[in-house]
Amino acid sequence: MNVLYLASWFPYPPDNGSRQRTFYLLRELARKHRVTLFALYDSDQNPADAEFLKPMCTRVLTRPRRVFRPTRLRAIPAFFSARPRSIVDTYDAELATRLAREIQNETFDVILAGQLSMAVYAAELNHHAKVFDEVEVGLYVDKYVQSFGLTRWRNALTWQKLARYLKQLTARFDELTVVSAMERDHLNTLGIEAKRLSIVPNGVECAYETTEPVAPKPFTLVYNGALTYSANLDAMRYFVRDILPQIRAVEPRARLEITGRAPQVAQNELSDDNAVSFTGYVADVRPVVRAAAVCVVPLRQGGGTRLKILEAMALGTPVVSTAKGIEGLNVRDGEHLLVANTPDEFARATLLLLQDDELRMRLSANARVRVCAEYDWRVIGEMMERVLRRAVEDSK
């Protein structure tokens, strides 16, 4: 097939969950098909890095992302729009024109639009086969359910507008994908037909090998998630405030290491007792995760499936997670990881893994087998290929 991949994330370097999904889906599709990539890049990325992607692509096209900067002045026209405010503020008419020109100049079998940022433009294109990858609403649902007062009212308005908009938008696509059954259920409540929905989960690179020695850190806990994402920041506030003191009361050598970007204000808030350290941005977090004794995932909000959990499991690092953290993953408490939903439970489960080597080894081995059988990117790539082929066949 000749595929036009409209990516909301420029995938190089593949250093966060969304970039990783784009990078590995691109790689897997490129094994069998011709792919033209059109991706939005962020201010911390260099579009010249497209050279690294060219071996996988027929062409690589880029466009700087318009950043959503909410202001009261811009909120007024957005309030009266049928589109969500973030889309009103970031819509790029020149990008829409470029994409329309692309499909006039070349014949594509299918257009794959990754996430909402690019689905907005794909929906406008007059093309017979279109796929919307990773429709995600779980984070908005959680923000509404978990908020109170005026904030809850505002979140309810946001969710209602997004729900109406998504129902109209998704109707312009032949196939939709979500990363978990939970996301599928959210969309079903909007009246989006289940037969058009496929679960194509996030994945992990099980073939990762390194010759670099990794020095183990026996009492180190790791959270592999940037605090620039609100769900990650909430998880770490919860862990540092309610769970880590209980762990350190029993095991004072325990330390928490947080990977990825973290605003200075968040670092100041979370590192009062010097038990928390921040790696900052690292191009590859896998050595950090592999060296840790336990990966902690105390998530309380957010959608999708958790690449951070899959990554730790593939590397052999045992995991303690909330039930929220493992939504969408085919893993079981006590067999592949430990699940804990209160601060006391979470602290006890983490201490158990720090103290019981046999349990650590058993969970790690089981988890790696499960992850590599079901969530390796080669498996995920085959799932996506089937979705694309079905969109092409159904549109004939």
Tab-separated table of C-alpha atoms in Angstrom, residues 2-392:
chain	number	residue	atom	x	y	z
A	2	ASN	CA	0.926	3.626	-0.410
A	3	VAL	CA	0.263	5.183	3.006
A	4	LEU	CA	0.106	8.837	4.047
A	5	TYR	CA	0.870	8.931	7.774
A	6	LEU	CA	-0.206	12.182	9.413
A	7	ALA	CA	1.575	12.129	12.753
A	8	SER	CA	0.766	14.467	15.623
A	9	TRP	CA	4.280	13.801	16.905
A	10	PHE	CA	7.555	13.999	15.002
A	11	PRO	CA	8.938	10.613	16.038
A	12	TYR	CA	12.642	11.285	16.410
A	13	PRO	CA	14.039	10.870	18.926
A	14	PRO	CA	11.409	8.412	20.218
A	15	ASP	CA	11.760	9.710	23.761
A	16	ASN	CA	8.178	9.833	25.036
A	17	GLY	CA	5.135	7.615	24.713
A	18	SER	CA	3.484	9.400	21.799
A	19	ARG	CA	6.712	9.705	19.823
A	20	GLN	CA	7.452	6.049	20.452
A	21	ARG	CA	4.071	4.957	19.121
A	22	THR	CA	4.607	6.990	15.966
A	23	PHE	CA	8.187	5.795	15.489
A	24	TYR	CA	7.488	2.089	15.891
A	25	LEU	CA	4.241	2.064	13.897
A	26	LEU	CA	6.118	3.875	11.140
A	27	ARG	CA	8.926	1.343	11.267
A	28	GLU	CA	6.598	-1.642	11.160
A	29	LEU	CA	4.432	-0.290	8.339
A	30	ALA	CA	7.535	0.614	6.338
A	31	ARG	CA	8.652	-3.034	6.341
A	32	LYS	CA	5.966	-3.841	3.744
A	33	HIS	CA	4.546	-0.562	2.454
A	34	ARG	CA	5.505	2.832	1.053
A	35	VAL	CA	4.950	5.498	3.691
A	36	THR	CA	4.969	9.264	3.362
A	37	LEU	CA	5.271	10.834	6.805
A	38	PHE	CA	3.874	14.282	7.546
A	39	ALA	CA	4.589	15.129	11.193
A	40	LEU	CA	4.229	18.044	13.591
A	41	TYR	CA	7.411	18.870	15.501
A	42	ASP	CA	7.916	20.630	18.819
A	43	SER	CA	10.307	23.412	19.794
A	44	ASP	CA	12.677	20.919	21.443
A	45	GLN	CA	13.044	18.977	18.175
A	46	ASN	CA	15.070	19.608	15.037
A	47	PRO	CA	13.288	18.800	11.753
A	48	ALA	CA	16.728	18.152	10.256
A	49	ASP	CA	16.592	14.897	12.242
A	50	ALA	CA	14.237	13.684	9.530
A	51	GLU	CA	17.394	12.223	7.969
A	52	PHE	CA	17.166	9.430	10.551
A	53	LEU	CA	13.654	8.588	9.324
A	54	LYS	CA	14.254	8.692	5.576
A	55	PRO	CA	15.352	5.037	5.305
A	56	MET	CA	11.836	4.133	6.478
A	57	CYS	CA	9.909	6.638	4.380
A	58	THR	CA	9.290	7.594	0.795
A	59	ARG	CA	9.285	11.208	1.962
A	60	VAL	CA	9.347	13.044	5.300
A	61	LEU	CA	7.444	16.324	5.584
A	62	THR	CA	7.253	18.431	8.732
A	63	ARG	CA	5.437	21.403	10.173
A	64	PRO	CA	5.988	23.202	13.511
A	65	ARG	CA	3.233	22.527	16.027
A	66	ARG	CA	1.028	25.421	17.043
A	67	VAL	CA	1.119	25.461	20.822
A	68	PHE	CA	-2.120	25.857	22.759
A	69	ARG	CA	-1.707	28.890	25.019
A	70	PRO	CA	-5.074	29.583	26.634
A	71	THR	CA	-5.849	33.245	27.276
A	72	ARG	CA	-9.068	34.947	28.313
A	73	LEU	CA	-9.186	36.987	25.124
A	74	ARG	CA	-8.981	33.910	22.890
A	75	ALA	CA	-11.384	31.990	25.101
A	76	ILE	CA	-14.330	34.172	24.088
A	77	PRO	CA	-14.640	33.112	20.408
A	78	ALA	CA	-13.731	29.533	21.323
A	79	PHE	CA	-16.580	29.414	23.846
A	80	PHE	CA	-19.123	29.923	21.062
A	81	SER	CA	-17.454	27.457	18.666
A	82	ALA	CA	-18.656	23.884	18.201
A	83	ARG	CA	-15.008	22.815	18.235
A	84	PRO	CA	-12.968	22.348	21.425
A	85	ARG	CA	-11.010	25.401	22.455
A	86	SER	CA	-7.610	23.796	21.913
A	87	ILE	CA	-8.497	23.080	18.281
A	88	VAL	CA	-9.839	26.577	17.671
A	89	ASP	CA	-6.614	28.076	19.035
A	90	THR	CA	-4.180	25.812	17.192
A	91	TYR	CA	-5.835	25.257	13.812
A	92	ASP	CA	-3.281	25.784	11.029
A	93	ALA	CA	-4.868	26.762	7.714
A	94	GLU	CA	-1.551	26.510	5.864
A	95	LEU	CA	-1.140	22.943	7.060
A	96	ALA	CA	-4.614	22.098	5.761
A	97	THR	CA	-3.690	23.573	2.367
A	98	ARG	CA	-0.445	21.598	2.191
A	99	LEU	CA	-2.217	18.336	2.945
A	100	ALA	CA	-4.892	18.974	0.330
A	101	ARG	CA	-2.109	19.587	-2.188
A	102	GLU	CA	-0.402	16.317	-1.200
A	103	ILE	CA	-3.393	14.137	-2.012
A	104	GLN	CA	-3.907	15.990	-5.292
A	105	ASN	CA	-0.308	15.342	-6.349
A	106	GLU	CA	-0.031	11.708	-5.296
A	107	THR	CA	-2.390	8.751	-5.092
A	108	PHE	CA	-2.488	7.204	-1.624
A	109	ASP	CA	-4.314	4.013	-0.766
A	110	VAL	CA	-5.039	5.117	2.794
A	111	ILE	CA	-4.493	8.044	5.150
A	112	LEU	CA	-3.512	7.223	8.730
A	113	ALA	CA	-4.040	10.125	11.138
A	114	GLY	CA	-2.398	9.761	14.542
A	115	GLN	CA	-4.361	11.355	17.393
A	116	LEU	CA	-6.750	14.289	17.385
A	117	SER	CA	-4.215	16.944	16.330
A	118	MET	CA	-3.924	15.435	12.852
A	119	ALA	CA	-7.360	13.805	12.617
A	120	VAL	CA	-8.788	17.331	12.437
A	121	TYR	CA	-7.038	17.845	9.094
A	122	ALA	CA	-7.519	14.319	7.769
A	123	ALA	CA	-11.273	14.660	8.226
A	124	GLU	CA	-11.251	17.586	5.796
A	125	LEU	CA	-9.480	15.656	3.054
A	126	ASN	CA	-11.522	14.248	0.203
A	127	HIS	CA	-10.137	10.747	0.340
A	128	HIS	CA	-11.843	7.382	0.203
A	129	ALA	CA	-9.914	5.506	2.955
A	130	LYS	CA	-9.047	7.166	6.257
A	131	VAL	CA	-8.057	5.783	9.674
A	132	PHE	CA	-8.060	7.742	12.947
A	133	ASP	CA	-5.464	6.152	15.237
A	134	GLU	CA	-5.591	6.495	19.019
A	135	VAL	CA	-8.871	8.202	19.735
A	136	GLU	CA	-8.462	9.097	23.401
A	137	VAL	CA	-10.914	10.629	25.857
A	138	GLY	CA	-10.108	8.916	29.158
A	139	LEU	CA	-8.098	11.833	30.531
A	140	TYR	CA	-11.034	14.221	30.034
A	141	VAL	CA	-13.436	11.809	31.698
A	142	ASP	CA	-11.129	11.441	34.698
A	143	LYS	CA	-10.669	15.192	35.075
A	144	TYR	CA	-14.425	15.623	35.191
A	145	VAL	CA	-15.099	12.741	37.588
A	146	GLN	CA	-12.282	13.671	39.969
A	147	SER	CA	-12.963	17.428	40.151
A	148	PHE	CA	-15.297	19.473	42.344
A	149	GLY	CA	-17.124	22.792	42.389
A	150	LEU	CA	-16.397	25.327	39.660
A	151	THR	CA	-13.586	23.167	38.271
A	152	ARG	CA	-15.997	20.264	37.843
A	153	TRP	CA	-18.448	22.519	35.998
A	154	ARG	CA	-15.712	23.718	33.634
A	155	ASN	CA	-14.458	20.183	33.060
A	156	ALA	CA	-18.020	19.052	32.337
A	157	LEU	CA	-18.370	21.724	29.644
A	158	THR	CA	-15.040	20.689	28.124
A	159	TRP	CA	-16.048	17.034	28.059
A	160	GLN	CA	-19.485	17.715	26.590
A	161	LYS	CA	-18.079	19.856	23.792
A	162	LEU	CA	-15.345	17.322	23.029
A	163	ALA	CA	-17.859	14.459	23.010
A	164	ARG	CA	-20.149	16.208	20.522
A	165	TYR	CA	-17.219	17.173	18.333
A	166	LEU	CA	-15.684	13.696	18.345
A	167	LYS	CA	-18.947	12.076	17.342
A	168	GLN	CA	-19.086	14.298	14.257
A	169	LEU	CA	-15.370	13.995	13.510
A	170	THR	CA	-15.108	10.216	13.770
A	171	ALA	CA	-18.016	9.793	11.368
A	172	ARG	CA	-15.689	11.015	8.608
A	173	PHE	CA	-13.280	8.076	9.079
A	174	ASP	CA	-13.557	4.507	7.832
A	175	GLU	CA	-11.770	2.974	10.816
A	176	LEU	CA	-10.968	4.104	14.360
A	177	THR	CA	-8.434	2.676	16.791
A	178	VAL	CA	-8.144	2.969	20.551
A	179	VAL	CA	-5.381	1.655	22.775
A	180	SER	CA	-7.557	-0.044	25.384
A	181	ALA	CA	-10.975	-1.540	26.063
A	182	MET	CA	-11.623	1.302	28.495
A	183	GLU	CA	-11.181	3.875	25.731
A	184	ARG	CA	-13.442	1.788	23.484
A	185	ASP	CA	-16.138	1.798	26.159
A	186	HIS	CA	-15.908	5.575	26.505
A	187	LEU	CA	-16.464	5.977	22.767
A	188	ASN	CA	-19.328	3.516	22.762
A	189	THR	CA	-21.134	5.734	25.263
A	190	LEU	CA	-20.939	8.495	22.642
A	191	GLY	CA	-22.829	6.341	20.152
A	192	ILE	CA	-19.819	5.583	17.960
A	193	GLU	CA	-20.379	2.189	16.365
A	194	ALA	CA	-18.337	-0.575	17.940
A	195	LYS	CA	-17.807	-2.333	14.603
A	196	ARG	CA	-15.669	0.617	13.441
A	197	LEU	CA	-13.451	0.461	16.501
A	198	SER	CA	-10.324	-1.677	16.839
A	199	ILE	CA	-8.038	-1.976	19.840
A	200	VAL	CA	-4.432	-1.385	18.777
A	201	PRO	CA	-2.550	-1.048	22.070
A	202	ASN	CA	0.719	0.634	22.803
A	203	GLY	CA	3.786	-1.559	22.623
A	204	VAL	CA	7.374	-2.032	23.614
A	205	GLU	CA	10.648	-2.960	21.926
A	206	CYS	CA	11.374	-6.410	23.345
A	207	ALA	CA	14.473	-6.840	21.183
A	208	TYR	CA	16.277	-4.078	23.095
A	209	GLU	CA	19.849	-5.104	23.762
A	210	THR	CA	22.724	-3.130	25.231
A	211	THR	CA	26.353	-3.932	25.772
A	212	GLU	CA	26.643	-1.115	28.284
A	213	PRO	CA	26.902	-2.423	31.862
A	214	VAL	CA	24.038	-1.314	34.109
A	215	ALA	CA	24.938	-0.980	37.766
A	216	PRO	CA	21.961	-2.095	39.889
A	217	LYS	CA	20.551	0.322	42.468
A	218	PRO	CA	19.060	-2.014	45.093
A	219	PHE	CA	16.862	0.485	46.948
A	220	THR	CA	15.965	2.777	44.066
A	221	LEU	CA	12.388	3.224	42.934
A	222	VAL	CA	11.815	4.678	39.478
A	223	TYR	CA	8.984	6.550	37.839
A	224	ASN	CA	9.597	6.804	34.103
A	225	GLY	CA	7.351	9.692	33.151
A	226	ALA	CA	7.823	13.395	32.481
A	227	LEU	CA	6.099	15.704	34.948
A	228	THR	CA	5.074	18.050	32.157
A	229	TYR	CA	2.079	15.698	31.740
A	230	SER	CA	-0.606	16.438	34.342
A	231	ALA	CA	-1.414	12.782	35.113
A	232	ASN	CA	2.267	12.069	35.863
A	233	LEU	CA	2.568	15.106	38.113
A	234	ASP	CA	-0.554	14.081	40.036
A	235	ALA	CA	0.842	10.554	40.461
A	236	MET	CA	4.123	11.811	41.873
A	237	ARG	CA	2.474	14.284	44.234
A	238	TYR	CA	0.369	11.420	45.567
A	239	PHE	CA	3.346	9.071	45.888
A	240	VAL	CA	5.711	11.531	47.564
A	241	ARG	CA	3.080	12.856	49.958
A	242	ASP	CA	1.222	9.676	50.955
A	243	ILE	CA	3.326	6.617	50.068
A	244	LEU	CA	7.066	7.310	50.092
A	245	PRO	CA	7.172	8.354	53.793
A	246	GLN	CA	5.659	4.996	54.749
A	247	ILE	CA	8.249	3.140	52.679
A	248	ARG	CA	11.154	5.116	54.136
A	249	ALA	CA	9.897	4.611	57.679
A	250	VAL	CA	10.635	0.895	57.197
A	251	GLU	CA	13.451	1.134	54.645
A	252	PRO	CA	15.255	4.502	55.020
A	253	ARG	CA	17.615	3.647	52.133
A	254	ALA	CA	14.735	3.819	49.646
A	255	ARG	CA	15.014	6.608	47.100
A	256	LEU	CA	12.794	7.700	44.216
A	257	GLU	CA	14.193	8.605	40.801
A	258	ILE	CA	11.956	10.422	38.306
A	259	THR	CA	12.931	10.447	34.643
A	260	GLY	CA	12.063	12.993	31.987
A	261	ARG	CA	11.440	16.691	31.997
A	262	ALA	CA	10.218	18.226	35.235
A	263	PRO	CA	9.431	21.923	35.756
A	264	GLN	CA	11.535	23.523	38.487
A	265	VAL	CA	8.445	24.258	40.558
A	266	ALA	CA	7.566	20.545	40.533
A	267	GLN	CA	11.117	19.592	41.511
A	268	ASN	CA	11.041	22.011	44.431
A	269	GLU	CA	7.690	20.651	45.585
A	270	LEU	CA	8.659	16.972	45.409
A	271	SER	CA	12.219	16.959	46.720
A	272	ASP	CA	11.882	18.476	50.189
A	273	ASP	CA	13.468	15.577	52.093
A	274	ASN	CA	16.171	14.788	49.504
A	275	ALA	CA	14.679	11.333	48.940
A	276	VAL	CA	13.669	12.252	45.388
A	277	SER	CA	16.026	12.883	42.474
A	278	PHE	CA	15.401	13.899	38.866
A	279	THR	CA	17.334	12.637	35.874
A	280	GLY	CA	16.075	15.437	33.642
A	281	TYR	CA	15.747	14.685	29.969
A	282	VAL	CA	17.637	11.586	28.860
A	283	ALA	CA	17.541	10.303	25.290
A	284	ASP	CA	17.068	6.713	26.487
A	285	VAL	CA	15.520	5.999	29.893
A	286	ARG	CA	15.866	2.231	29.601
A	287	PRO	CA	19.209	1.944	31.443
A	288	VAL	CA	17.732	3.996	34.292
A	289	VAL	CA	14.644	1.794	34.512
A	290	ARG	CA	16.649	-1.406	34.176
A	291	ALA	CA	18.920	-0.444	37.080
A	292	ALA	CA	16.066	0.317	39.493
A	293	ALA	CA	14.764	-2.156	42.043
A	294	VAL	CA	11.085	-1.344	41.488
A	295	CYS	CA	9.090	0.697	38.989
A	296	VAL	CA	6.247	2.493	40.775
A	297	VAL	CA	3.173	3.623	38.828
A	298	PRO	CA	0.727	5.309	41.244
A	299	LEU	CA	-1.465	6.786	38.504
A	300	ARG	CA	-4.898	8.103	39.445
A	301	GLN	CA	-5.978	9.684	36.148
A	302	GLY	CA	-5.326	9.535	32.425
A	303	GLY	CA	-6.256	7.322	29.517
A	304	GLY	CA	-4.639	4.909	27.110
A	305	THR	CA	-2.239	2.138	28.024
A	306	ARG	CA	0.930	2.753	29.965
A	307	LEU	CA	4.122	2.488	28.003
A	308	LYS	CA	6.020	3.043	31.240
A	309	ILE	CA	4.701	-0.276	32.593
A	310	LEU	CA	5.366	-2.197	29.403
A	311	GLU	CA	8.858	-0.713	29.250
A	312	ALA	CA	9.701	-1.771	32.803
A	313	MET	CA	8.319	-5.265	32.274
A	314	ALA	CA	10.294	-5.759	29.074
A	315	LEU	CA	13.458	-4.720	30.934
A	316	GLY	CA	12.852	-7.084	33.846
A	317	THR	CA	12.096	-4.396	36.442
A	318	PRO	CA	9.197	-5.427	38.721
A	319	VAL	CA	6.204	-3.084	38.877
A	320	VAL	CA	3.798	-1.857	41.526
A	321	SER	CA	0.815	-0.046	40.033
A	322	THR	CA	-2.639	1.191	40.831
A	323	ALA	CA	-5.551	-0.436	39.031
A	324	LYS	CA	-5.820	2.800	37.060
A	325	GLY	CA	-2.244	2.353	35.889
A	326	ILE	CA	-2.873	-1.061	34.330
A	327	GLU	CA	-6.114	-0.188	32.553
A	328	GLY	CA	-6.038	-1.722	29.099
A	329	LEU	CA	-3.189	-4.139	29.851
A	330	ASN	CA	-3.652	-7.907	29.917
A	331	VAL	CA	-1.710	-8.416	33.137
A	332	ARG	CA	-2.725	-9.859	36.507
A	333	ASP	CA	-2.021	-8.884	40.074
A	334	GLY	CA	0.337	-11.349	41.761
A	335	GLU	CA	1.379	-12.939	38.471
A	336	HIS	CA	2.928	-10.131	36.426
A	337	LEU	CA	3.045	-7.251	38.943
A	338	LEU	CA	1.548	-6.081	42.224
A	339	VAL	CA	-1.558	-3.875	42.230
A	340	ALA	CA	-2.225	-1.489	45.102
A	341	ASN	CA	-4.919	1.175	45.320
A	342	THR	CA	-4.400	2.840	48.700
A	343	PRO	CA	-1.260	4.463	50.135
A	344	ASP	CA	-0.903	1.711	52.743
A	345	GLU	CA	-1.280	-1.060	50.170
A	346	PHE	CA	1.136	0.625	47.790
A	347	ALA	CA	3.797	1.078	50.466
A	348	ARG	CA	3.475	-2.568	51.606
A	349	ALA	CA	3.679	-3.909	48.050
A	350	THR	CA	6.770	-1.836	47.275
A	351	LEU	CA	8.508	-2.933	50.475
A	352	LEU	CA	7.668	-6.554	49.686
A	353	LEU	CA	9.449	-6.296	46.339
A	354	LEU	CA	12.447	-4.595	47.940
A	355	GLN	CA	12.738	-7.432	50.455
A	356	ASP	CA	11.728	-10.579	48.532
A	357	ASP	CA	14.159	-11.500	45.747
A	358	GLU	CA	12.233	-14.644	44.775
A	359	LEU	CA	9.030	-12.674	44.255
A	360	ARG	CA	10.882	-10.035	42.247
A	361	MET	CA	12.371	-12.644	39.922
A	362	ARG	CA	9.078	-14.507	39.443
A	363	LEU	CA	7.033	-11.412	38.622
A	364	SER	CA	9.736	-10.065	36.321
A	365	ALA	CA	10.024	-13.309	34.350
A	366	ASN	CA	6.256	-13.699	33.969
A	367	ALA	CA	5.830	-10.078	32.963
A	368	ARG	CA	8.485	-10.189	30.261
A	369	VAL	CA	6.964	-13.311	28.690
A	370	ARG	CA	3.493	-11.724	28.624
A	371	VAL	CA	4.668	-8.375	27.288
A	372	CYS	CA	6.817	-9.791	24.498
A	373	ALA	CA	4.043	-12.156	23.380
A	374	GLU	CA	1.306	-9.519	23.228
A	375	TYR	CA	2.849	-6.047	23.177
A	376	ASP	CA	5.984	-6.245	21.069
A	377	TRP	CA	5.860	-3.550	18.364
A	378	ARG	CA	5.991	-6.196	15.630
A	379	VAL	CA	2.722	-7.620	16.956
A	380	ILE	CA	1.189	-4.136	17.225
A	381	GLY	CA	2.341	-3.282	13.704
A	382	GLU	CA	0.510	-6.305	12.307
A	383	MET	CA	-2.660	-5.182	14.077
A	384	MET	CA	-2.418	-1.739	12.505
A	385	GLU	CA	-1.743	-3.193	9.068
A	386	ARG	CA	-4.978	-5.204	9.286
A	387	VAL	CA	-6.912	-2.038	10.172
A	388	LEU	CA	-5.439	-0.165	7.207
A	389	ARG	CA	-6.165	-2.998	4.785
A	390	ARG	CA	-9.749	-3.237	5.986
A	391	ALA	CA	-10.215	0.514	5.470
A	392	VAL	CA	-8.919	0.199	1.903
